[in-house]
């Protein structure tokens, strides 16, 4: 229903931002990461997700599409609700979430308040399974045409592609984002640069 809200930041509260769009204040539940980018009185665009259920009508807003994609993925995991998803994304970034899933790092996820070991394991298991189904095989990272992606499982290029894939980007978008990047950098930095490129596409 809503793709984004573009207006003036009217209020900043814990896990909540109010965006004034043409005299109407939209209350968006959000993360500490997004709140850190907001300043009262300044114009801001938040990418939104509308949660509609029985007796529930909640709007969520995020400073970046990658954070919104991460939120949607998390609430798609059985047993993970919007509150837990906000807590996870408040304690880290989309890059650190993707890295935790790729490397099976439960500690990064359990650092979020209210997220226990079982939920963390389920997130990793279900989203890794999603990655496996959307395999990065055949992507072109070279900058040249028709060059296949490294086929070796565990290579940084393949892991970065899997991480971006799990954040909801298509194979074509991932290929464009990673093409020509220096793969000798730390994996999280490769993912971060890929996300920055993705935002410009």
PDB file of N, CA, C and O in Angstrom, residues 171 173 177 184 192:
ATOM      1  N   UNK A 171      19.564 -12.083  -8.812  1.00  0.00           N
ATOM      2  CA  UNK A 171      20.880 -12.485  -9.307  1.00  0.00           C
ATOM      3  C   UNK A 171      21.496 -11.404 -10.188  1.00  0.00           C
ATOM      4  O   UNK A 171      22.694 -11.130 -10.102  1.00  0.00           O
ATOM      5  N   UNK A 173      20.883  -8.125 -10.103  1.00  0.00           N
ATOM      6  CA  UNK A 173      21.276  -6.982  -9.267  1.00  0.00           C
ATOM      7  C   UNK A 173      22.564  -7.278  -8.511  1.00  0.00           C
ATOM      8  O   UNK A 173      23.454  -6.436  -8.418  1.00  0.00           O
ATOM      9  N   UNK A 177      26.151  -5.348  -8.711  1.00  0.00           N
ATOM     10  CA  UNK A 177      26.681  -4.723  -7.489  1.00  0.00           C
ATOM     11  C   UNK A 177      28.102  -5.182  -7.173  1.00  0.00           C
ATOM     12  O   UNK A 177      28.909  -4.408  -6.659  1.00  0.00           O
ATOM     13  N   UNK A 184      39.716  -9.065  -2.241  1.00  0.00           N
ATOM     14  CA  UNK A 184      40.701  -9.346  -1.183  1.00  0.00           C
ATOM     15  C   UNK A 184      40.317  -8.640   0.123  1.00  0.00           C
ATOM     16  O   UNK A 184      40.916  -8.868   1.174  1.00  0.00           O
ATOM     17  N   UNK A 192      29.129  -4.482   2.174  1.00  0.00           N
ATOM     18  CA  UNK A 192      28.778  -3.069   2.379  1.00  0.00           C
ATOM     19  C   UNK A 192      28.895  -2.282   1.067  1.00  0.00           C
ATOM     20  O   UNK A 192      28.005  -1.507   0.706  1.00  0.00           O
TER      21      UNK A 192
END
